[in-house]
Short mmCIF file of C-alpha atoms and ligand atoms in Angstrom, two decimals:
data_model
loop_
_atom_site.label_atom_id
_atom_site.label_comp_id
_atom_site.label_asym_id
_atom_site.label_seq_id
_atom_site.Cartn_x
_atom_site.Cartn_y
_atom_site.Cartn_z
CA UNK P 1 135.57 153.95 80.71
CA UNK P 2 136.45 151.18 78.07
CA UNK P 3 133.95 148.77 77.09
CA UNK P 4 135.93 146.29 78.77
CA UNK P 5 135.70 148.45 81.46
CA UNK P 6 132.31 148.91 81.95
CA UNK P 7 131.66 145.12 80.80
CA UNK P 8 133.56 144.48 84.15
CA UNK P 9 132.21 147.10 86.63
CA UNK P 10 129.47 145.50 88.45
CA UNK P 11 129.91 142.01 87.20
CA UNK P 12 130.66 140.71 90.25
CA UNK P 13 127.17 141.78 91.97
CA UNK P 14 125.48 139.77 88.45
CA UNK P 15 127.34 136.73 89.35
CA UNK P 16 126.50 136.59 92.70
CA UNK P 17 122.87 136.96 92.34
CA UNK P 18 123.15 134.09 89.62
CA UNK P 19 124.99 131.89 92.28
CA UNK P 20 122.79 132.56 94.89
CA UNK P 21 119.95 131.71 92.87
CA UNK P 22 121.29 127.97 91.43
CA UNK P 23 121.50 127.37 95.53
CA UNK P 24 117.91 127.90 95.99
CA UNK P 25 116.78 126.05 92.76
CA UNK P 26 118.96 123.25 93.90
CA UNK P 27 117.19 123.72 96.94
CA UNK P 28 114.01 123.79 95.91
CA UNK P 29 114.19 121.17 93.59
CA UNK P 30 115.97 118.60 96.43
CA UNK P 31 112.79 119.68 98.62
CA UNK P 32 110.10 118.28 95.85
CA UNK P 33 112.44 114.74 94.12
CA UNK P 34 113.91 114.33 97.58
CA UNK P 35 117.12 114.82 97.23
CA UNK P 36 119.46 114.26 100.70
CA UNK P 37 120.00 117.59 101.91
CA UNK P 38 122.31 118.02 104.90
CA UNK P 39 121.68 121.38 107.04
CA UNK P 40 125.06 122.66 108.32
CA UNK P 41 126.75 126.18 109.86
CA UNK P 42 129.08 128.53 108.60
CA UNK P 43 131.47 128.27 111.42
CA UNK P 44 132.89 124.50 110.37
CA UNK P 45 130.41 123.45 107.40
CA UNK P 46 132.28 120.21 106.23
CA UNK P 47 131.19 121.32 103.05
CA UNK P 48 134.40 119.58 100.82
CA UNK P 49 133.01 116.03 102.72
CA UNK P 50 129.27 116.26 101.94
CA UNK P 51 130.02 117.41 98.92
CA UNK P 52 131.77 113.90 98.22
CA UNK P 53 128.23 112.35 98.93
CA UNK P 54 126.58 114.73 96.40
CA UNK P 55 124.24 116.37 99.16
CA UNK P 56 122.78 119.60 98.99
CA UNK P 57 123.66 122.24 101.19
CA UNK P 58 121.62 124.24 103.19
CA UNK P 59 122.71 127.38 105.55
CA UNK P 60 120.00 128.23 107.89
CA UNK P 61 122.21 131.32 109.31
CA UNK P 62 122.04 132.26 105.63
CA UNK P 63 118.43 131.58 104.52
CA UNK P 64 117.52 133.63 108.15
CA UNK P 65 120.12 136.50 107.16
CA UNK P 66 117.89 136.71 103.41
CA UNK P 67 114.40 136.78 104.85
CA UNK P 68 115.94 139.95 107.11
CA UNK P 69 116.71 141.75 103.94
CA UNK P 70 113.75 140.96 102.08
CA UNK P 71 112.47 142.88 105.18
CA UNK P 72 109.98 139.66 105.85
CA UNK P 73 112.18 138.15 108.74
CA UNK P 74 109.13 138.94 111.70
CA UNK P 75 106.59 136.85 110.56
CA UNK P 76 108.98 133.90 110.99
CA UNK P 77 110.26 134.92 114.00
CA UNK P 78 106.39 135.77 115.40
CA UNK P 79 105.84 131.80 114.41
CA UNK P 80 108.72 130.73 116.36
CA UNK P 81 107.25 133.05 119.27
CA UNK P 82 103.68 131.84 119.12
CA UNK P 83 105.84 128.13 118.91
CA UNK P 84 106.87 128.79 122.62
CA UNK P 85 110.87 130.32 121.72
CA UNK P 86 111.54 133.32 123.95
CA UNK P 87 112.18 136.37 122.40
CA UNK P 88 115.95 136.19 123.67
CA UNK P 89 116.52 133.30 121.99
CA UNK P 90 119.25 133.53 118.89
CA UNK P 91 117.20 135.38 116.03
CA UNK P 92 118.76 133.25 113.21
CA UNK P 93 117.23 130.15 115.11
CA UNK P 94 113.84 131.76 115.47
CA UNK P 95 113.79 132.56 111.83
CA UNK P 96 114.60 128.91 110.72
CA UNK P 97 112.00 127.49 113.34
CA UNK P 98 109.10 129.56 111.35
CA UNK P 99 110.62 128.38 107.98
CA UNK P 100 110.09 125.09 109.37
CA UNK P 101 106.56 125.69 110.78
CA UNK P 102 105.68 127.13 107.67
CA UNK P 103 107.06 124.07 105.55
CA UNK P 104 110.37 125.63 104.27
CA UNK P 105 108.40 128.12 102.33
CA UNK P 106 110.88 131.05 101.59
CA UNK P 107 110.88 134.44 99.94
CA UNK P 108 113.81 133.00 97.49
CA UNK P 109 112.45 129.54 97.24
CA UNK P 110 111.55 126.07 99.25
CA UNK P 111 114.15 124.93 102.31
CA UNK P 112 114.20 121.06 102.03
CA UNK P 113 114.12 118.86 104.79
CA UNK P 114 117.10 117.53 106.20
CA UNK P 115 118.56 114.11 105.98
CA UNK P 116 121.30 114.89 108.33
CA UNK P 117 121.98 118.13 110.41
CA UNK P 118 125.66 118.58 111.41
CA UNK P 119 126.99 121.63 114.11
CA UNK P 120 130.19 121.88 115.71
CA UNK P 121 130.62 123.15 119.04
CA UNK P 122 131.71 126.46 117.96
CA UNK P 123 128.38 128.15 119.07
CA UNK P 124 126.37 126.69 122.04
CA UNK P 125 123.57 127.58 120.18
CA UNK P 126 124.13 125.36 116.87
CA UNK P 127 124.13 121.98 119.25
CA UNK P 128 120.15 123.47 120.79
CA UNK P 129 119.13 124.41 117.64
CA UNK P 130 120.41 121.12 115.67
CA UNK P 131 118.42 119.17 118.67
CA UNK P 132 115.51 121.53 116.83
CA UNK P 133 115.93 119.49 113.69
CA UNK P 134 115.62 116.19 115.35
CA UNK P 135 113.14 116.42 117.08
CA UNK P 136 111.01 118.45 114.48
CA UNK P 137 112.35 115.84 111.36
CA UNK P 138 113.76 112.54 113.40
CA UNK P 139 117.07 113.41 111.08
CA UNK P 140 120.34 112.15 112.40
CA UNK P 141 122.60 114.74 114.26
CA UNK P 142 126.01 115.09 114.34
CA UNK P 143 128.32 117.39 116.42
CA UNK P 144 131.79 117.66 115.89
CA UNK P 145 133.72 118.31 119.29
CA UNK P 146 136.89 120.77 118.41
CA UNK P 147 138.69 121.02 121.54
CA UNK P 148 138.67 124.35 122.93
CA UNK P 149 141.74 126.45 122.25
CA UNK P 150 139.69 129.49 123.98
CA UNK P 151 141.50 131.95 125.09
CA UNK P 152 143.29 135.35 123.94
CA UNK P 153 147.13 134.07 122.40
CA UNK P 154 145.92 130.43 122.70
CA UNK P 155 146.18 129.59 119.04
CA UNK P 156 147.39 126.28 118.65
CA UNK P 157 150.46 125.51 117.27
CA UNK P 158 150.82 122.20 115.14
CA UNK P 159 154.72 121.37 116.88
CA UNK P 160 153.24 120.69 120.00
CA UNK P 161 151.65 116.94 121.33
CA UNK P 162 148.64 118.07 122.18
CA UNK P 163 147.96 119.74 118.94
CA UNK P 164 148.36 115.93 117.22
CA UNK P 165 146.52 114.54 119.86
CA UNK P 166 143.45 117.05 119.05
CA UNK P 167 143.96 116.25 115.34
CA UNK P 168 143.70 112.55 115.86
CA UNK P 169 140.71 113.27 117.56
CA UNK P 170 139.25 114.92 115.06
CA UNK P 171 140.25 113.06 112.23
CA UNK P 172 138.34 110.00 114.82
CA UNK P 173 135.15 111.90 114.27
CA UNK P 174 135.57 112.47 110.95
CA UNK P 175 135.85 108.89 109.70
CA UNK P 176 132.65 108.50 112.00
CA UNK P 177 130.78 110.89 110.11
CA UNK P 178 132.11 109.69 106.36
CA UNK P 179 130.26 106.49 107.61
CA UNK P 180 126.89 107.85 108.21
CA UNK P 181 126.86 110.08 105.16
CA UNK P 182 127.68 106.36 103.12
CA UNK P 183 124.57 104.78 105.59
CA UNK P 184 122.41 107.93 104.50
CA UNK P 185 123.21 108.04 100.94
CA UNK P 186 124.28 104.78 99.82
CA UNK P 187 127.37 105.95 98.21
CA UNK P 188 130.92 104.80 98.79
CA UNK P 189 133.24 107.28 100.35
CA UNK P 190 135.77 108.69 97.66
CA UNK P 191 139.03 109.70 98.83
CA UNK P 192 139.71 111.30 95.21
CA UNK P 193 136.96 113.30 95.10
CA UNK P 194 137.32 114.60 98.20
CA UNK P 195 141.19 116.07 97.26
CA UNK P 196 139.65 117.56 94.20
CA UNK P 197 137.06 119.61 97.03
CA UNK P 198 140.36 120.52 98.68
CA UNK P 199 142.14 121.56 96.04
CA UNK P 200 139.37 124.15 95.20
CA UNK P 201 139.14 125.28 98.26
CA UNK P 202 142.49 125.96 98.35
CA UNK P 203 142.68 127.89 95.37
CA UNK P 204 139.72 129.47 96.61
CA UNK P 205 140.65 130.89 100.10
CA UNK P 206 143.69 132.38 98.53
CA UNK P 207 141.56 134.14 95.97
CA UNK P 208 139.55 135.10 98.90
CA UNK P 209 142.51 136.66 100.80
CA UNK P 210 143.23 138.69 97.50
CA UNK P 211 140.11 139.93 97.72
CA UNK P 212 140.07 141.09 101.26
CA UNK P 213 143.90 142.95 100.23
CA UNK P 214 142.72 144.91 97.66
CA UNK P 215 140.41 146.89 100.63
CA UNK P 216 143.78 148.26 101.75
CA UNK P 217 143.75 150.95 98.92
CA UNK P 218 142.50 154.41 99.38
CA UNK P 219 139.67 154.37 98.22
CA UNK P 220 138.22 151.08 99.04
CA UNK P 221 137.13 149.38 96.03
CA UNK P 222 134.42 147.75 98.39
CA UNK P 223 132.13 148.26 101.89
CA UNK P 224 132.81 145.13 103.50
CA UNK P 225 129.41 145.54 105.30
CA UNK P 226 127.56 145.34 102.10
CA UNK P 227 129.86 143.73 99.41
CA UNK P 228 131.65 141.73 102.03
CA UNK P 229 128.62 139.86 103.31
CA UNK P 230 127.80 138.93 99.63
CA UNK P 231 131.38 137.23 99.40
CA UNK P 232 130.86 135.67 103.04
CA UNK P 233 127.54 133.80 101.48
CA UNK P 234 129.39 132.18 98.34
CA UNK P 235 132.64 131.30 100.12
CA UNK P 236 129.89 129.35 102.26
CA UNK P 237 128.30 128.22 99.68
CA UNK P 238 130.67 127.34 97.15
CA UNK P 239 133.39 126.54 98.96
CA UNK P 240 135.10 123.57 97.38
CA UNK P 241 133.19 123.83 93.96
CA UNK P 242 135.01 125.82 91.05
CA UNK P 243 132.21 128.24 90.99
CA UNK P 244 133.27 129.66 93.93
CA UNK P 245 136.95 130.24 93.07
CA UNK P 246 135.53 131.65 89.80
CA UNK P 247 133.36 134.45 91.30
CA UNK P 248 136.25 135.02 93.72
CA UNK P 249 138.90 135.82 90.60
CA UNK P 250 136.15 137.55 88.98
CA UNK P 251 135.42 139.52 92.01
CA UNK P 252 139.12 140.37 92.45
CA UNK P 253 139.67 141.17 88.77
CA UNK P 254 136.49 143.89 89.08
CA UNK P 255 138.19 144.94 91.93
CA UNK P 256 141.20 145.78 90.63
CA UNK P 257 139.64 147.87 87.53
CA UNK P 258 137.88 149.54 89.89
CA UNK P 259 141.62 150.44 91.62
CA UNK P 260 142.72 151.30 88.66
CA UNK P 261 139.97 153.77 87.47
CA UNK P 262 139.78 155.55 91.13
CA UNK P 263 136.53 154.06 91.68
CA UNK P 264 135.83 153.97 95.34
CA UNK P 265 132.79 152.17 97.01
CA UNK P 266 131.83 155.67 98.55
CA UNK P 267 132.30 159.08 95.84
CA UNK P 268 134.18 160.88 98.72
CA UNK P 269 135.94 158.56 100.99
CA UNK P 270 136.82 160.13 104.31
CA UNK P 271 136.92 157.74 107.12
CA UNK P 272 138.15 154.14 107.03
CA UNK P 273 136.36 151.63 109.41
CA UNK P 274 136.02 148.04 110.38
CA UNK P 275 133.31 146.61 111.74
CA UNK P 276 133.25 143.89 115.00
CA UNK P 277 130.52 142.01 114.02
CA UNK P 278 127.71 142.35 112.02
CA UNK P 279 125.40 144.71 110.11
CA UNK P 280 121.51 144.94 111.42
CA UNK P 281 119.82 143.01 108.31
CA UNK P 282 116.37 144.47 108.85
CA UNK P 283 117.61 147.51 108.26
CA UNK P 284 120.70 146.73 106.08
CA UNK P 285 120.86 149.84 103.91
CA UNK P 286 120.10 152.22 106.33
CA UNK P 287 122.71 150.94 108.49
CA UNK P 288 124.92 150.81 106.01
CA UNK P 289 123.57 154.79 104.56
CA UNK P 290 124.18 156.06 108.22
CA UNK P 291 128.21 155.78 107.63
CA UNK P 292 128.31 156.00 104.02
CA UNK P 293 126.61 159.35 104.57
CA UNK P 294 129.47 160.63 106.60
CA UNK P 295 131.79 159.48 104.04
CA UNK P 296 132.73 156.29 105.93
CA UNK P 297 133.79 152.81 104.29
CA UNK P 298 133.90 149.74 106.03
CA UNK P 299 137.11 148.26 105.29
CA UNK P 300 136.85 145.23 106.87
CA UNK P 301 134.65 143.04 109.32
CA UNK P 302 135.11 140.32 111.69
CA UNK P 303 132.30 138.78 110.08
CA UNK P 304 133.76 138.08 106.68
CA UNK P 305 136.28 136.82 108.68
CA UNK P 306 134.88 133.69 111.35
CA UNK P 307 131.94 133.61 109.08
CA UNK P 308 133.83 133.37 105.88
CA UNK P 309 135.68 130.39 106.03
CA UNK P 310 138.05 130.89 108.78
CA UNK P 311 140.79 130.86 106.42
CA UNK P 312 143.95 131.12 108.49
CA UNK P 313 146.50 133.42 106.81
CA UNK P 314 148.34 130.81 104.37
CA UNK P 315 145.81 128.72 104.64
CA UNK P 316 146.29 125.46 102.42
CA UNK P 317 145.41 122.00 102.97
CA UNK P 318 147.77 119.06 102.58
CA UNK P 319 146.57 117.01 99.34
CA UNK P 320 148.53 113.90 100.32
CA UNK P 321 146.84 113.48 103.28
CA UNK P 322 143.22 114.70 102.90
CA UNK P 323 141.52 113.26 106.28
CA UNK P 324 144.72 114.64 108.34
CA UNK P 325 144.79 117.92 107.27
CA UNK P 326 141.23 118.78 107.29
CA UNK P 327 141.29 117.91 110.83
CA UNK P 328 144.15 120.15 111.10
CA UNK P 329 142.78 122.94 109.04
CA UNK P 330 139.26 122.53 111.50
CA UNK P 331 141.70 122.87 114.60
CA UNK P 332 143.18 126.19 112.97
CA UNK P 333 140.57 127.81 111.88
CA UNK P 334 138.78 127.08 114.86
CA UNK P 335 140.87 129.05 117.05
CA UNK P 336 142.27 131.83 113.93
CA UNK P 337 139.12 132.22 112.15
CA UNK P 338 136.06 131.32 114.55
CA UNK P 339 137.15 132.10 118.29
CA UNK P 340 140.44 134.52 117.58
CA UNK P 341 137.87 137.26 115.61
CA UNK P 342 135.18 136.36 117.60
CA UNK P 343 135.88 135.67 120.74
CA UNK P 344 139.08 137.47 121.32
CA UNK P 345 139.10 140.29 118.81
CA UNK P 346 141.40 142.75 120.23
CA UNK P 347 144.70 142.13 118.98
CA UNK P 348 143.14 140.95 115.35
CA UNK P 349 141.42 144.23 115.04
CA UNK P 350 144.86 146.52 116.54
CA UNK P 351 146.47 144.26 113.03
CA UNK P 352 143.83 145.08 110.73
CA UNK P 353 143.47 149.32 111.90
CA UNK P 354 147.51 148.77 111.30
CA UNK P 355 147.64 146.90 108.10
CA UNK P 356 144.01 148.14 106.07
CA UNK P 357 144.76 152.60 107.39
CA UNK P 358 141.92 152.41 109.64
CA UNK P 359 140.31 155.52 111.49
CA UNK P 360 137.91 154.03 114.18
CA UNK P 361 136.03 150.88 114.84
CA UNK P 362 132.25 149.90 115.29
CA UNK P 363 131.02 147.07 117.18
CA UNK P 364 127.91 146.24 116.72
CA UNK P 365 126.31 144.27 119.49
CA UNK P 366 123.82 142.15 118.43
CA UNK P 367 121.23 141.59 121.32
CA UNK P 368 119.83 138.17 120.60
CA UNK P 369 123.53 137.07 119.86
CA UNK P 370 125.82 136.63 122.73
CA UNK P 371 128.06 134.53 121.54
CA UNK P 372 129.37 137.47 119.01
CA UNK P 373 128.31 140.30 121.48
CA UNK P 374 129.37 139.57 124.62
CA UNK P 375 132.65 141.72 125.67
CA UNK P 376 132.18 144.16 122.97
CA UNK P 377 132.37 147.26 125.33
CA UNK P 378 135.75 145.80 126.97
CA UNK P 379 137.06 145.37 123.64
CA UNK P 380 136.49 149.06 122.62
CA UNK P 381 137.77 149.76 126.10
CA UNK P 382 141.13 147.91 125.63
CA UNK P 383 141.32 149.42 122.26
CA UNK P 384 141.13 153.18 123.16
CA UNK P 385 143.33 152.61 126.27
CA UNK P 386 145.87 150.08 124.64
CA UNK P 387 146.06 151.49 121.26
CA UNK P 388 144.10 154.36 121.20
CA UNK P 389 141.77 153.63 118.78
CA UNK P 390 138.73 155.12 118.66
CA UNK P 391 135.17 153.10 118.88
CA UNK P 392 131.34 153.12 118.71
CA UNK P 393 129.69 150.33 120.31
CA UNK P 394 125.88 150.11 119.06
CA UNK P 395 122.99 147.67 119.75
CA UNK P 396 120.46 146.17 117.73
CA UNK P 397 119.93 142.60 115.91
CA UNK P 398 120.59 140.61 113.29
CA UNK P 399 116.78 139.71 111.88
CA UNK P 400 114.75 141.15 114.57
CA UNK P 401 113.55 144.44 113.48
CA UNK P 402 111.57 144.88 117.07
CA UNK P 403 115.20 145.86 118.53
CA UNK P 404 116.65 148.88 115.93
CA UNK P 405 115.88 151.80 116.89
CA UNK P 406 116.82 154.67 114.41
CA UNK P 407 116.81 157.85 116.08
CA UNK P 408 119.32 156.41 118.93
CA UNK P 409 121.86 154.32 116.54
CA UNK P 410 121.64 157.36 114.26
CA UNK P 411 122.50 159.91 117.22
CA UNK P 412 125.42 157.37 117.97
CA UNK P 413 126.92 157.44 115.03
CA UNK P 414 126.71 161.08 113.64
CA UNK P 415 128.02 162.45 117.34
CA UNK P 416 131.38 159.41 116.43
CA UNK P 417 131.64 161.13 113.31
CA UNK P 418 132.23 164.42 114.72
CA UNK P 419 134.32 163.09 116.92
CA UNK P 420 136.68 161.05 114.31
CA UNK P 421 136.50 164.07 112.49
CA UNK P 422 137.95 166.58 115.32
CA UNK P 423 140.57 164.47 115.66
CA UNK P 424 141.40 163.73 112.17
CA UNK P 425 141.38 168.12 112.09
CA UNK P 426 143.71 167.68 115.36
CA UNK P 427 146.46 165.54 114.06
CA UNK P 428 146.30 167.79 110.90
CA UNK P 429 144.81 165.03 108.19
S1 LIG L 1 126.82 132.82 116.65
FE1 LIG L 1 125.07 134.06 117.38
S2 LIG L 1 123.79 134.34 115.55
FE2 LIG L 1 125.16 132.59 115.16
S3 LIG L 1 123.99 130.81 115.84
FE3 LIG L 1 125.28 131.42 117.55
S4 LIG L 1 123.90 132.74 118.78
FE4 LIG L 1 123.00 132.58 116.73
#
């Protein structure tokens, strides 16, 4: 390997941890001077607005999802319990509720409180646990209403009235929130600045979409369990700044050495998979060792999908018209991105076994999660019977260790294997 090589071979992994850790000193500095801090959620985050107003940014699905690796989600979620939240409530919630009992006090750092706290409607739970905010901070709320294009081949299509109707609707409760972020922080709304977001997010998404090509080759350059959910966090995070279109070229241009040298994410690749859903992040290595061991590689995830952006294929927004086209771009991805690979996966994952060589799918349900979970079984159903595809459906959670149990995921997955692999032996590959 060359020294250039070598120099670029992991560099990604350096810069993320860099990135992540400027978000929690930002953090943790806005939670001692004060700073207005707006809590927000991946699936819609507004993020090229607020960052207009110069807030900071804080991801409570993401500052939930790092206490689970750090392997010191419980305690939090025990606070919440002993708080009076059930243990079926959504375990992300539960987490942030003890961060918030326990003063924002973090294993990476300090969670400020909020001066606003904005959901959209694309998870029941995000309006509940927003109302958790209020009434725990007295911070102002707001919900953006996208008009429900729910339902399998309803994505909406821009020629049509009622698509412009929706959009004006939209834009209607943008403008309304673009005045209480200039009542919270005092600062004039700048159209310019605003454009310049935009413009990086543009380049950004399409960076992004690079990045999620390159997993096509055999090998995969990356698992999109592990790696992927470290991209999902900084397209969050950085979306419209240039640091996150920088990471995303760097990430791309390590990925592509890595193509070029043969380096695959596993030594011996054997089976390509994509995951519905998510990992288990209490026990994110082993679930990730469990089909790494067998020579598995997750391709690609629905995760990195509705919970990494929503970029809709193309995606782009119209510079001339900033307000209009975010509107539009929140309509799109909120059927493509947020409801099309979440809600109605079936035909998105039949694409992606087509287009990335895939060999079988797992979907992982995640029992304190049903707005992710719920249908998982029919989809594996629909997918062996309509496309023959082969699946594993597996249950556990997100942050709440309580619910993985080893021996039984582990017996699940090895007796898949076997299976993938008698057929892979049947069809002579
Ligand atoms: S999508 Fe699931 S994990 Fe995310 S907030 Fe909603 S219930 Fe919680």
């Amino acid at each position: 390997m060359t020294a250039q090589a070598q120099d670029l071979v992991g560099a990604t992994r350096k810069e993320s941890r860099r990135l992540f850790d400027s978000w929690w000193q930002e953090m943790t500095a806005a939670a001692g001077d004060g700073r207005p801090t707006a809590y927000v959620f991946v699936m819609g985050s507004f993020n090229e607005l607020l960052r207009v107003f110069d807030f900071v940014i804080n991801f409570p699905e993401i500052t939930a999802l790092q206490t689970a690796v750090r392997g010191q989600s419980m305690a939090y979620l025990q606070a919440a319990e002993d708080y009076g939240f059930s243990p079926d409530i959504c375990g992300y919630v539960k987490v942030d509720v003890g961060l918030q009992l326990k003063g924002g006090e973090h294993p990476h750092g300090r969670v400020p409180r909020p001066a606003l706290a904005l959901a959209t409607n694309m998870c029941n739970t995000y309006v509940k646990w927003a109302e958790f905010w209020e009434h725990h901070y007295g911070c102002p709320v707001f919900v953006l209403d996208l008009p429900a294009w729910r339902g399998a081949g309803a994505a909406p299509d821009p020629a049509d009235p009622a698509f412009e109707r929706d959009r004006r609707y939209v834009e209607g409760q943008l403008r309304e929130l673009i005045a209480l972020c200039e009542r919270i922080t005092g600062r004039p709304f700048d159209i310019d600045r605003l454009r310049e977001s935009m413009a990086e997010t543009n380049r950004m998404a399409a960076v992004y979409h690079e990045v999620l090509a390159l997993n096509r080759h055999r090998p995969a350059p990356f698992n999109a369990a592990r790696e992927g959910i470290t991209y999902q966090g900084i397209a969050n995070l950085y979306r419209g700044a240039p640091e996150g279109t920088q990471f995303f070229a760097l990430a791309r241009d390590e990925l592509r050495e890595r193509i070029r040298l043969g380096l695959g994410t596993v030594p011996d690749e054997k089976f390509r998979l994509l995951l519905a859903g998510t990992a288990c992040y209490t026990h994110f290595k082993r679930f990730v060792e469990l089909f790494e061991s067998w020579g598995g590689v997750f391709v690609l995830s629905t995760y990195m999908i509705f919970a990494g952006g929503g970029f809709v294929p193309g995606f782009g927004y119209d510079l001339t018209r900033p307000l209009e086209s975010l509107a539009e771009q929140m309509l799109q991805a909120a059927w493509w991105g947020f409801t099309g690979s979440m809600f109605y996966p079936q035909e998105w994952l039949a694409n992606a076994v087509r287009d990335w060589g895939v060999d079988g799918i797992c979907l992982h349900g995640v029992k304190s999660c049903r707005t992710t979970s719920t249908g998982l079984p029919d989809v594996r159903e629909w997918l062996r019977t309509q496309r023959d595809v082969p699946g594993l459906f597996i249950q556990s959670d997100l942050v709440d260790a309580r619910l993985w149990s080893d021996a039984q995921i582990k017996n699940r997955v090895d007796a898949f294997f076997e299976a993938l692999a008698a057929r892979k032996a049947g069809a002579g590959r």
